[in-house]
Short mmCIF file of C-alpha atoms in Angstrom, two decimals:
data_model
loop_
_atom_site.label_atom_id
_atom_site.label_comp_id
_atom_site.label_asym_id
_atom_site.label_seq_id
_atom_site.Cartn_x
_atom_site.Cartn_y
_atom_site.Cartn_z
CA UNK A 1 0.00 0.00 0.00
CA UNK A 2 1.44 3.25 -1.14
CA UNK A 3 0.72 6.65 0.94
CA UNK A 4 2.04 10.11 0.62
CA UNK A 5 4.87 10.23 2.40
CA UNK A 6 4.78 12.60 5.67
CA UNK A 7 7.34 15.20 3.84
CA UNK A 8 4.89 15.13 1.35
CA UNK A 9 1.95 15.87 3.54
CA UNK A 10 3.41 18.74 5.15
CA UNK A 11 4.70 19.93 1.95
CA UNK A 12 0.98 19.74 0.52
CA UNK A 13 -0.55 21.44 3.45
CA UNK A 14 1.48 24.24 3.28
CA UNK A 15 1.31 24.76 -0.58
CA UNK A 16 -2.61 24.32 -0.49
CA UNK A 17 -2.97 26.86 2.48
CA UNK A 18 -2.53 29.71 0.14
CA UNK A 19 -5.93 29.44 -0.92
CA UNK A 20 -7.36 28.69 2.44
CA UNK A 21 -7.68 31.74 4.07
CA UNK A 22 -10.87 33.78 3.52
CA UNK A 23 -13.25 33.40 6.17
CA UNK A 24 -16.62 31.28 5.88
CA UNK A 25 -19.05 33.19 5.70
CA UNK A 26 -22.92 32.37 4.55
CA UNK A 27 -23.92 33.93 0.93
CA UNK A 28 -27.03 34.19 -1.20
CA UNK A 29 -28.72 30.00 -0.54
CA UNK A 30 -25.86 29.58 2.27
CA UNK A 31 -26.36 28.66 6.06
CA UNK A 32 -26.28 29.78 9.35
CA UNK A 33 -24.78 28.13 12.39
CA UNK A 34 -26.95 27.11 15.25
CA UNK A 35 -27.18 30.14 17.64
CA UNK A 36 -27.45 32.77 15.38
CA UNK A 37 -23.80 32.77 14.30
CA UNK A 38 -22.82 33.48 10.82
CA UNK A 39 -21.18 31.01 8.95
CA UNK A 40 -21.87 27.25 7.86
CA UNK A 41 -23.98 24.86 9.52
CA UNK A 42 -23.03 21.31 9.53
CA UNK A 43 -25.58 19.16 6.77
CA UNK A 44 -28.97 18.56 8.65
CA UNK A 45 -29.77 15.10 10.27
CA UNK A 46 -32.48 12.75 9.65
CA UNK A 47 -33.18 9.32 7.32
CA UNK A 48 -31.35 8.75 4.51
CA UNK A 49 -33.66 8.51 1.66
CA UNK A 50 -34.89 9.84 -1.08
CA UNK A 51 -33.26 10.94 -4.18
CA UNK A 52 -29.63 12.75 -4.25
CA UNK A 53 -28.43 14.41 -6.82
CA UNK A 54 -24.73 14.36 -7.30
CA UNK A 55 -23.16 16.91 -9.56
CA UNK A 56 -19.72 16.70 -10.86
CA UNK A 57 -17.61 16.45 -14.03
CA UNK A 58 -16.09 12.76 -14.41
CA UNK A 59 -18.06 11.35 -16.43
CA UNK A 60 -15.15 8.96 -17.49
CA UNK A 61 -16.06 7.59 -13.49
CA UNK A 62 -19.62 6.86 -14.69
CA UNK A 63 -19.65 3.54 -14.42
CA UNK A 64 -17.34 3.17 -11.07
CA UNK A 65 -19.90 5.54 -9.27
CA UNK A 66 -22.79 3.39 -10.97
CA UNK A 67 -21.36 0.28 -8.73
CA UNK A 68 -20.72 2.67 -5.72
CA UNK A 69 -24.57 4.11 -5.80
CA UNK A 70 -25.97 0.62 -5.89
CA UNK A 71 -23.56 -0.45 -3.15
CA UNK A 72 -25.14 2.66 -1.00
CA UNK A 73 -28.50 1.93 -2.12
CA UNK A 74 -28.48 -1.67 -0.77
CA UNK A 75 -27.37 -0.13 2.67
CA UNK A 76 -30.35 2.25 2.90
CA UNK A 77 -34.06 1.64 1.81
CA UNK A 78 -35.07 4.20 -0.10
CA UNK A 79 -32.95 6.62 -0.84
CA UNK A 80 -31.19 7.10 -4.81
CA UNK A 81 -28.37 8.47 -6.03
CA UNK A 82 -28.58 10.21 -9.68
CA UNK A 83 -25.55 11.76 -11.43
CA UNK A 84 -25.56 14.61 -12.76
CA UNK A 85 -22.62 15.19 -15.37
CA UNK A 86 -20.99 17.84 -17.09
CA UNK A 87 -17.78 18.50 -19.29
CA UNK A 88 -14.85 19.83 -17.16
CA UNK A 89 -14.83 23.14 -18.87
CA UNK A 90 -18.72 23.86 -18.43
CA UNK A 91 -18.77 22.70 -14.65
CA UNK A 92 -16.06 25.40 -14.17
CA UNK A 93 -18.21 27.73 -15.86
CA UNK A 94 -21.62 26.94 -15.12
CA UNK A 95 -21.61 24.41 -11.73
CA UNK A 96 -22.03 27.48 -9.53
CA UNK A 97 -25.00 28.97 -11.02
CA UNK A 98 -26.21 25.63 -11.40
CA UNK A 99 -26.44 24.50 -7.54
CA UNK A 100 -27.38 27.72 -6.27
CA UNK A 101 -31.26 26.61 -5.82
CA UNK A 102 -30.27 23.03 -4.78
CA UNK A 103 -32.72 21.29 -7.66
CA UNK A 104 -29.48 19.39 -8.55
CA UNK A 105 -25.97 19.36 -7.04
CA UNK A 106 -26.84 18.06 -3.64
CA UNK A 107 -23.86 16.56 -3.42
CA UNK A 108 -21.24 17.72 -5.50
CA UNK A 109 -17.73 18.20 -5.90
CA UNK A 110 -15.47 21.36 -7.14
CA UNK A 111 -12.43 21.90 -8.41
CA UNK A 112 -9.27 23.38 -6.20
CA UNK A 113 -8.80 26.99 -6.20
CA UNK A 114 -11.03 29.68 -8.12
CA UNK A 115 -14.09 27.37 -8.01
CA UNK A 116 -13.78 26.19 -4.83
CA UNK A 117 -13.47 29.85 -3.52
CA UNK A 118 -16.41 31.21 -5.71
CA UNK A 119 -18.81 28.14 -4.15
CA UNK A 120 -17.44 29.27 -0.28
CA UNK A 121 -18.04 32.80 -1.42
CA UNK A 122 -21.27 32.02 -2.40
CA UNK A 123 -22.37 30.35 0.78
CA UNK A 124 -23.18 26.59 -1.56
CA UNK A 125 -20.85 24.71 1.33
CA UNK A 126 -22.33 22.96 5.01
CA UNK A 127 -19.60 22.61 7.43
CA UNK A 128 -17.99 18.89 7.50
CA UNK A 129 -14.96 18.83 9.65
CA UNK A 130 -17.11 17.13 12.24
CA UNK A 131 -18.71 14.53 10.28
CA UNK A 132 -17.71 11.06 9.59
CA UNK A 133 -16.10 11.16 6.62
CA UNK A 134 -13.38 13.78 7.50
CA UNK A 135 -11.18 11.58 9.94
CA UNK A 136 -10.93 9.23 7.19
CA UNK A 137 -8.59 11.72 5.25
CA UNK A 138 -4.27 11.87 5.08
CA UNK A 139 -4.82 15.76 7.19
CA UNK A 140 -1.85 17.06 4.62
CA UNK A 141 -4.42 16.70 1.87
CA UNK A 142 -6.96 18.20 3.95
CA UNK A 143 -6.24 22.03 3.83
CA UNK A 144 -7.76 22.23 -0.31
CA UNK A 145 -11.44 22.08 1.01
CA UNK A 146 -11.02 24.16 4.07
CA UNK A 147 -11.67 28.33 4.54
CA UNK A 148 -10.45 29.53 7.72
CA UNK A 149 -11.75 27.06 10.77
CA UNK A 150 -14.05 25.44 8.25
CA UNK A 151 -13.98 22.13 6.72
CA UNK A 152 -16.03 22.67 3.76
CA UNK A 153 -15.22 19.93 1.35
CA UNK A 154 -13.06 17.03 1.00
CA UNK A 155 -10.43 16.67 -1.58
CA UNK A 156 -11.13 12.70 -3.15
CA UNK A 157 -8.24 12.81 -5.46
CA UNK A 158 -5.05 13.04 -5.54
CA UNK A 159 -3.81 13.46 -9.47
CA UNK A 160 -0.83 14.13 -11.43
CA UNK A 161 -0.99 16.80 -14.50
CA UNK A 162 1.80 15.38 -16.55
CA UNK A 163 2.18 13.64 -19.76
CA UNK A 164 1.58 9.83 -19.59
CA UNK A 165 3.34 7.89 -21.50
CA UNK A 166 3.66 4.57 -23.74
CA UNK A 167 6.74 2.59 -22.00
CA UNK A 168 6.97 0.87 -24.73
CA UNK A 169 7.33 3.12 -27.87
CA UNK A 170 10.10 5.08 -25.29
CA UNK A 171 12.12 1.73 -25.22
CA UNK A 172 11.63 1.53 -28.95
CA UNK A 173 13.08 4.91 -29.47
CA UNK A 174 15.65 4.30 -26.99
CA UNK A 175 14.53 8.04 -25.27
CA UNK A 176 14.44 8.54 -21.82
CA UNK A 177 11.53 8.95 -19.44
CA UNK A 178 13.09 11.39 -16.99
CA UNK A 179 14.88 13.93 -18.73
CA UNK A 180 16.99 15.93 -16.29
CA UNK A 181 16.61 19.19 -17.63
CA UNK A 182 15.13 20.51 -21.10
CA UNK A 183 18.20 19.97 -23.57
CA UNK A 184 17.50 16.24 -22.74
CA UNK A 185 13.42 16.73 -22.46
CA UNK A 186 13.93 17.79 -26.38
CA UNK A 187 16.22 15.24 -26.93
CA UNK A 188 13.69 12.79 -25.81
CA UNK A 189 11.48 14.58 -28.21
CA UNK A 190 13.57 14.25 -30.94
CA UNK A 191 14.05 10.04 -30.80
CA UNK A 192 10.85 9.63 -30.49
CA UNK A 193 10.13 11.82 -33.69
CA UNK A 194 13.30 9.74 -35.28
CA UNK A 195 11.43 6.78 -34.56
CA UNK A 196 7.99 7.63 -36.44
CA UNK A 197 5.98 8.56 -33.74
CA UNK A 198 4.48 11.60 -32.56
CA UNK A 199 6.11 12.65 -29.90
CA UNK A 200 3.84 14.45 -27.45
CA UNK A 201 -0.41 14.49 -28.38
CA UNK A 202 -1.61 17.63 -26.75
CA UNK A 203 -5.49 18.68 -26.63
CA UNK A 204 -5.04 22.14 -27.40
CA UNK A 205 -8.63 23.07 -28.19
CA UNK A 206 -9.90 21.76 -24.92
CA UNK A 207 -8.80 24.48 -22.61
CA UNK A 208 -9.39 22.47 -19.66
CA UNK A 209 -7.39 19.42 -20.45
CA UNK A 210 -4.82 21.98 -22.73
CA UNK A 211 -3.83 23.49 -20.26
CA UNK A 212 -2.50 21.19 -17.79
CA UNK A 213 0.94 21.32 -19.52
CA UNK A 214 0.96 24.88 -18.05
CA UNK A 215 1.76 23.48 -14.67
CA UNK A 216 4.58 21.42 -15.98
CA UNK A 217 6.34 24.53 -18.01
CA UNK A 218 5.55 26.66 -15.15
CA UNK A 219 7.27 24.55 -11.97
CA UNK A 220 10.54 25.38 -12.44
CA UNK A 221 10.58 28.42 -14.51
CA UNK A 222 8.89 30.66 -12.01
CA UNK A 223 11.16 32.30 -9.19
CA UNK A 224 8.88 31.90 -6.36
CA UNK A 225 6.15 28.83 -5.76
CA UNK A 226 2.37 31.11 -5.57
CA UNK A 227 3.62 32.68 -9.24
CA UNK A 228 0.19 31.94 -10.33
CA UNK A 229 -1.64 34.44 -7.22
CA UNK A 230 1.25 37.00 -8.29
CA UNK A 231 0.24 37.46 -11.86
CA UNK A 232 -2.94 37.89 -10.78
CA UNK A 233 -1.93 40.17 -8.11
CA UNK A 234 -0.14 42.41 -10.68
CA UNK A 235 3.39 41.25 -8.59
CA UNK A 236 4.35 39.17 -11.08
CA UNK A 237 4.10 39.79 -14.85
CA UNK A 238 3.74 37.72 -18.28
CA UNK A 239 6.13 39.73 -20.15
CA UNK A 240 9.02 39.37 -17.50
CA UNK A 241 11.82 37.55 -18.34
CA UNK A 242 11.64 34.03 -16.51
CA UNK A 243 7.60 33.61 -18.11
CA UNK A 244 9.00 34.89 -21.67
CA UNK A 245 11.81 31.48 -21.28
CA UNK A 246 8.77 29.62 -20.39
CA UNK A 247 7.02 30.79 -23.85
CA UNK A 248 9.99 30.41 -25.70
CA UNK A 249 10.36 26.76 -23.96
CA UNK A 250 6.27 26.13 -25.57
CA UNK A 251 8.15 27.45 -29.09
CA UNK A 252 10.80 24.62 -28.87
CA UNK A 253 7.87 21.88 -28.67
CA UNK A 254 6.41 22.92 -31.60
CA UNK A 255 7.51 20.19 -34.07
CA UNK A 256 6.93 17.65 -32.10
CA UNK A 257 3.10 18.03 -31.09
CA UNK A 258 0.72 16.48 -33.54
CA UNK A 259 -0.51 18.57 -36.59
CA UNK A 260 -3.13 21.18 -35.78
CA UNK A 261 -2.46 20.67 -32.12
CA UNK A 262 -4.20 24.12 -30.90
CA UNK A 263 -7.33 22.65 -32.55
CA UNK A 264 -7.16 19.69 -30.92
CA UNK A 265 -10.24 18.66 -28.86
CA UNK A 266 -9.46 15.88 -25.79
CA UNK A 267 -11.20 12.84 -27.44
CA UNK A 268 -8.86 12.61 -30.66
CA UNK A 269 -5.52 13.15 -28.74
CA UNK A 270 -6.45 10.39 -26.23
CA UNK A 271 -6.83 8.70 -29.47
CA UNK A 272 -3.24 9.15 -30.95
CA UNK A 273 -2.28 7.90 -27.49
CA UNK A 274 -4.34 4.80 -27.16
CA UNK A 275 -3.78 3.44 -30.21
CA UNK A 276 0.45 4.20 -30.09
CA UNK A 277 0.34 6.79 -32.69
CA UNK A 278 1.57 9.06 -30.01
CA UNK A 279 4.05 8.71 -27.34
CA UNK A 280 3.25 10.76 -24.80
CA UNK A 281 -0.51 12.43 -23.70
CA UNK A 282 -0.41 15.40 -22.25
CA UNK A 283 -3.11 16.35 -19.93
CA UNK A 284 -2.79 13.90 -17.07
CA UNK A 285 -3.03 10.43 -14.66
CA UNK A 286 -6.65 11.27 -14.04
CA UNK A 287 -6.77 9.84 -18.15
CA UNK A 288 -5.17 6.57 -17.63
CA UNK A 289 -8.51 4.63 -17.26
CA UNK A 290 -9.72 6.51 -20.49
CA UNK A 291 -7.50 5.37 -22.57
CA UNK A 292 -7.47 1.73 -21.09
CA UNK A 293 -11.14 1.94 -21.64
CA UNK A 294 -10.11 2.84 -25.46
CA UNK A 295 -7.69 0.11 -26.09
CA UNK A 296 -4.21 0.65 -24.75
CA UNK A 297 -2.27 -2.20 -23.21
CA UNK A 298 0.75 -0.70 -22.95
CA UNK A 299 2.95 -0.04 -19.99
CA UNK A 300 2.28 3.98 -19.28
CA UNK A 301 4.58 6.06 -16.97
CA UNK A 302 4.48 9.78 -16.23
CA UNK A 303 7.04 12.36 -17.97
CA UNK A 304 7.86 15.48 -16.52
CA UNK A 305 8.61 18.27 -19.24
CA UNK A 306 11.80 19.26 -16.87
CA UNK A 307 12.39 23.04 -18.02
CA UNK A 308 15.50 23.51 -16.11
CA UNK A 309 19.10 23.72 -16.70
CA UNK A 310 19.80 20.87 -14.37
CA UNK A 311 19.07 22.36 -11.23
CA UNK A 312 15.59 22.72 -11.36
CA UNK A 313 13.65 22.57 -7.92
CA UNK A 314 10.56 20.12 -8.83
CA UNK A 315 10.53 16.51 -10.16
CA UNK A 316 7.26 16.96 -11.25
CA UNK A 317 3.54 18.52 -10.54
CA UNK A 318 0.77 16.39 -8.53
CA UNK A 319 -2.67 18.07 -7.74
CA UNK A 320 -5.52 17.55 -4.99
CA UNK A 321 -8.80 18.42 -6.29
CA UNK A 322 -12.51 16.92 -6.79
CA UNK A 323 -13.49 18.52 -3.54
CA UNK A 324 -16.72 16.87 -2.12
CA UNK A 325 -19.04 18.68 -0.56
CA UNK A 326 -22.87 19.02 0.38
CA UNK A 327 -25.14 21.64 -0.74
CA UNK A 328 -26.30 23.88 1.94
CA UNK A 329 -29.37 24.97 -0.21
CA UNK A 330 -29.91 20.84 -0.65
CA UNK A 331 -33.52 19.37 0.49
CA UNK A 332 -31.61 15.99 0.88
CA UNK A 333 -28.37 17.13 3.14
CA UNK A 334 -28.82 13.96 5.28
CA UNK A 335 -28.80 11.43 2.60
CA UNK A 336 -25.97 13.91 0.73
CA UNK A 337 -24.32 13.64 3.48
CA UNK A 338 -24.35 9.94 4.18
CA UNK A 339 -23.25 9.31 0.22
CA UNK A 340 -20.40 11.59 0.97
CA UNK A 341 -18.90 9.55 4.21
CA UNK A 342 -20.05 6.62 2.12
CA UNK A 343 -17.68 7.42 -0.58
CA UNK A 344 -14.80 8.33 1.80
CA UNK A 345 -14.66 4.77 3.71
CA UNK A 346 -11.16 3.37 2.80
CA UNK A 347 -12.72 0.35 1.23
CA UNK A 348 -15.25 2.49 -1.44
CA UNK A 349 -12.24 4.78 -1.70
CA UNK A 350 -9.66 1.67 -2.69
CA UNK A 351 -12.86 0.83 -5.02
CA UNK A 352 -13.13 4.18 -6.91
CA UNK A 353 -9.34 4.55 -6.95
CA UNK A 354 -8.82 1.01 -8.43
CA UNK A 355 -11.27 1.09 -10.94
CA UNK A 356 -10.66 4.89 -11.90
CA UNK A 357 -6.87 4.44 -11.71
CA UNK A 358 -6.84 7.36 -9.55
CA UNK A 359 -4.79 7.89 -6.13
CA UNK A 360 -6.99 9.05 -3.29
CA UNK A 361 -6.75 11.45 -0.63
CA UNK A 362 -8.32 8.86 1.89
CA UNK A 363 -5.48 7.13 3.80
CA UNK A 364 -5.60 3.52 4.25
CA UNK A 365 -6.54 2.78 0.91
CA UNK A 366 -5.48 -0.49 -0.43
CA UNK A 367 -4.03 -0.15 -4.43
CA UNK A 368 -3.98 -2.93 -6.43
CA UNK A 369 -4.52 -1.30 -9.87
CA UNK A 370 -1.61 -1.97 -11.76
CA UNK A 371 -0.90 1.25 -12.98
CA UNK A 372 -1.69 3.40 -9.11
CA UNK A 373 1.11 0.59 -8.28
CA UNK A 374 3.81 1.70 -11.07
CA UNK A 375 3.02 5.37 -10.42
CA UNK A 376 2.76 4.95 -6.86
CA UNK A 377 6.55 6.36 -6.26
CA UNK A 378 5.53 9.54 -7.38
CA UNK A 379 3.38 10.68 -4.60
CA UNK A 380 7.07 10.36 -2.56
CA UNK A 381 8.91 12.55 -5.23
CA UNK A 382 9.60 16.76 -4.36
CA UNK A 383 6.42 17.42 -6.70
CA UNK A 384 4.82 21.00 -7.24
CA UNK A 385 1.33 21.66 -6.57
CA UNK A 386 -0.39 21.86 -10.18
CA UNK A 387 -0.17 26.22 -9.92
CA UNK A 388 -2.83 26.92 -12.28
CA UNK A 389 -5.27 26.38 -9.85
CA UNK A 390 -3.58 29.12 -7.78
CA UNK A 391 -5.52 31.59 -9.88
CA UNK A 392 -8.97 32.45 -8.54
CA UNK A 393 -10.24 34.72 -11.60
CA UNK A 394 -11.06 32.80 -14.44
CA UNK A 395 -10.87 34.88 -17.34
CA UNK A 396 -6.76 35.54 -16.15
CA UNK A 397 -6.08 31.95 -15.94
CA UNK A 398 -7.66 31.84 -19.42
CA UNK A 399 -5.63 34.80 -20.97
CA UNK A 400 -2.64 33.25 -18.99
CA UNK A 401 -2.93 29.98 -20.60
CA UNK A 402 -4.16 31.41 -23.75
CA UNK A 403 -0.77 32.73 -24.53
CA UNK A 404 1.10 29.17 -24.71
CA UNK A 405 -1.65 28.32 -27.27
CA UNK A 406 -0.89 31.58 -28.96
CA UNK A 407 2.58 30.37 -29.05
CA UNK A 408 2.09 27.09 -30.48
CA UNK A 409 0.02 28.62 -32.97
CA UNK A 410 2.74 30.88 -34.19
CA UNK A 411 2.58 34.07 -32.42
CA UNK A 412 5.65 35.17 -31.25
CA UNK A 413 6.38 34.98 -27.75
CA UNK A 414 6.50 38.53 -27.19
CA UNK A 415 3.24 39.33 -29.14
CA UNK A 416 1.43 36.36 -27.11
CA UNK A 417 2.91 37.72 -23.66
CA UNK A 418 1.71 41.44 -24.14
CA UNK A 419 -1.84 40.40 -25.32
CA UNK A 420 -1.94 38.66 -22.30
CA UNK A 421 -0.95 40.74 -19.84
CA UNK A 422 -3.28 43.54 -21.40
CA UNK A 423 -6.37 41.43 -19.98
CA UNK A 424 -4.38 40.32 -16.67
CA UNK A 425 -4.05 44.18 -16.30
CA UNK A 426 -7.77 44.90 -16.80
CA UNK A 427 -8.89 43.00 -14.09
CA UNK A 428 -6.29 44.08 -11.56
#
């Protein structure tokens, strides 16, 4: 059994603690404590029945939380779980407005940062950190689903942004799999071109998915770790020197991404992958039971895109995210509630993880999947927290991102850095 190791628990609960510091306080639909003090009230009591809704954004998980639901339905007469699905990209967009009148979404989860901020903001959380399910979490991993003194949701996963990767076309090519710094990461690039395969497939046209490269380029280039809060905070800027390397770093990749790569939607580049066109996929672990479910047998490791000159800081990027939590403006909070502790035993956790091939935040999970076993050593690596997520306005991560893509599709690095740091200026 494989658990983050205790340097890496601190290490996470500092890094996520950035985000973790506005108050909780109830919104428009939000709750108020017992005794007239503001804030969130823990998810109301009573018999678990009826129908929950549970809103979230896996739908590659559809089937594992099919199993799960009928696992929690045989423990409590009555009572039904639905799903309610959306693509990443429109849950960030439209989850929020969504769940505000608790017809769906009584459960739900969020992502880390900006959404999980706009949701406390917006009063949408109950207070968990004294129900069941929260003792059943590693407390490093903790600190993404709290504000202040609150527990407000519970972080499920624990993921790793980085390029998977066929073992197997790499030992064709003879290219390595951890490039020490980025002469050798384009070296890599360049056997595995030599060797008639496309080198990296990236799903530029999905700007969720797209842009999880960012926190791979970004790790190492940026001179201090919350670079992502001091864009937006007009400290740091996109046209300084360190984030113009990082541009110029997007440039050198270029000829080795597949053709028409900024057009790109998810679906197709999982494709290229899966069926060994493609050496490397870059979006993430959270896609290695997608592409099993599409075909690939293949041995897949994780690549970090090392943009150092040798002396880089991080081995890689991880990420603790789908952030459960209950709806305070739910009808259903005791039933939401129960599927929630429910889902964060160790044994329904070891269940979702195995079949998902997805580490957990939920400690005493048993892995047996064969591919949370071979990646298992990197929740003990010196791994960056995904910094994309840092950013809590949307429409600056977007511009942010937006100017890698401008990049790849030609613009000079200059151009794509001063269009973007118009926009990051507008909303300062």
């Amino acid at each position: 059994m494989s658990q983050i190791s205790r340097r890496q628990a601190i290490a996470i609960l500092g890094a996520l603690g950035f985000g973790a510091t506005a108050a909780a306080c109830a919104g428009p639909g939000g709750s108020t404590a017992p005794g007239g003090a503001t804030g969130p009230a823990a998810p109301s009591t009573g018999a678990v029945t009826g129908k929950v809704s549970f809103a979230h954004w896996r739908g590659e998980d559809k089937a594992v939380f099919d199993e799960l639901i009928k696992r929690f339905a045989a423990m409590h007469d009555g009572v039904e779980v639905a799903q309610d699905i959306s693509t990443s990209n429109d849950y960030n967009a439209q989850a929020l407005q969504k769940l505000r009148g608790g017809s769906i979404g009584d459960a739900f989860a969020t992502f880390r940062g900006a959404q999980f901020k706009n949701f406390t903001d917006a009063g949408i959380y109950t207070e968990l950190k004294d129900s069941k399910a929260v003792g059943n979490y590693q407390d490093g991993l903790l600190s993404a689903g709290k504000s202040g003194e609150s527990q407000l949701g519970l972080p499920y996963q624990v993921v790793f942004p980085m390029p998977m990767a066929n073992v197997d076309l790499f030992d064709k090519a003879g290219a390595e799999l951890a490039p020490k710094d980025w002469d050798s990461f384009l070296a890599m690039c360049e056997k595995l071109a030599s060797s008639g395969v496309i080198p990296l497939s990236w799903p530029g046209g999905d700007v969720g998915n797209g842009g999880q490269l960012f926190n791979c380029m970004i790790a190492n280039n940026a001179p201090v770790d919350d670079m992502c809060a001091q864009i937006e905070q007009g400290k740091l800027k996109v046209t300084d020197d360190w984030f113009i390397k990082m541009l110029n770093q997007y440039k050198d990749m270029v000829p080795y991404l597949q053709p028409n790569a900024t057009g790109t939607a998810v679906e197709p580049a999982q494709n290229l992958f899966s069926q060994g066109q493609a050496a490397m996929l870059a979006t993430g672990s959270y896609h290695i039971a997608a592409v099993r479910g599409l075909g690939a047998q293949f041995p897949i490791e994780l690549v970090f895109p090392n943009t150092s000159d040798g002396n880089g800081k991080y081995e890689g990027v991880y990420n603790a995210t789908f952030i459960l939590g209950v709806n305070s403006a739910s009808k259903n909070q005791a039933a939401a509630a129960a599927w929630i502790d429910f889902l964060s035993e160790p044994e329904n956790a070891a269940y979702y993880a195995n079949q998902t091939a997805q580490h957990v935040a939920v400690k005493d999970v048993d892995y047996t999947n064969p591919d949370l076993k071979r990646l298992s050593p990197w929740l003990d690596k010196k791994t960056a927290l995904a910094a994309r997520f840092q950013f809590m306005n949307l429409d600056v991560r977007n511009a942010v991102e937006a100017s890698a893509t401008a990049v790849i599709s030609g613009t000079s690095p200059e151009q794509a850095a001063e269009a973007a740091q118009k926009i990051v200026d507008e909303r300062l």
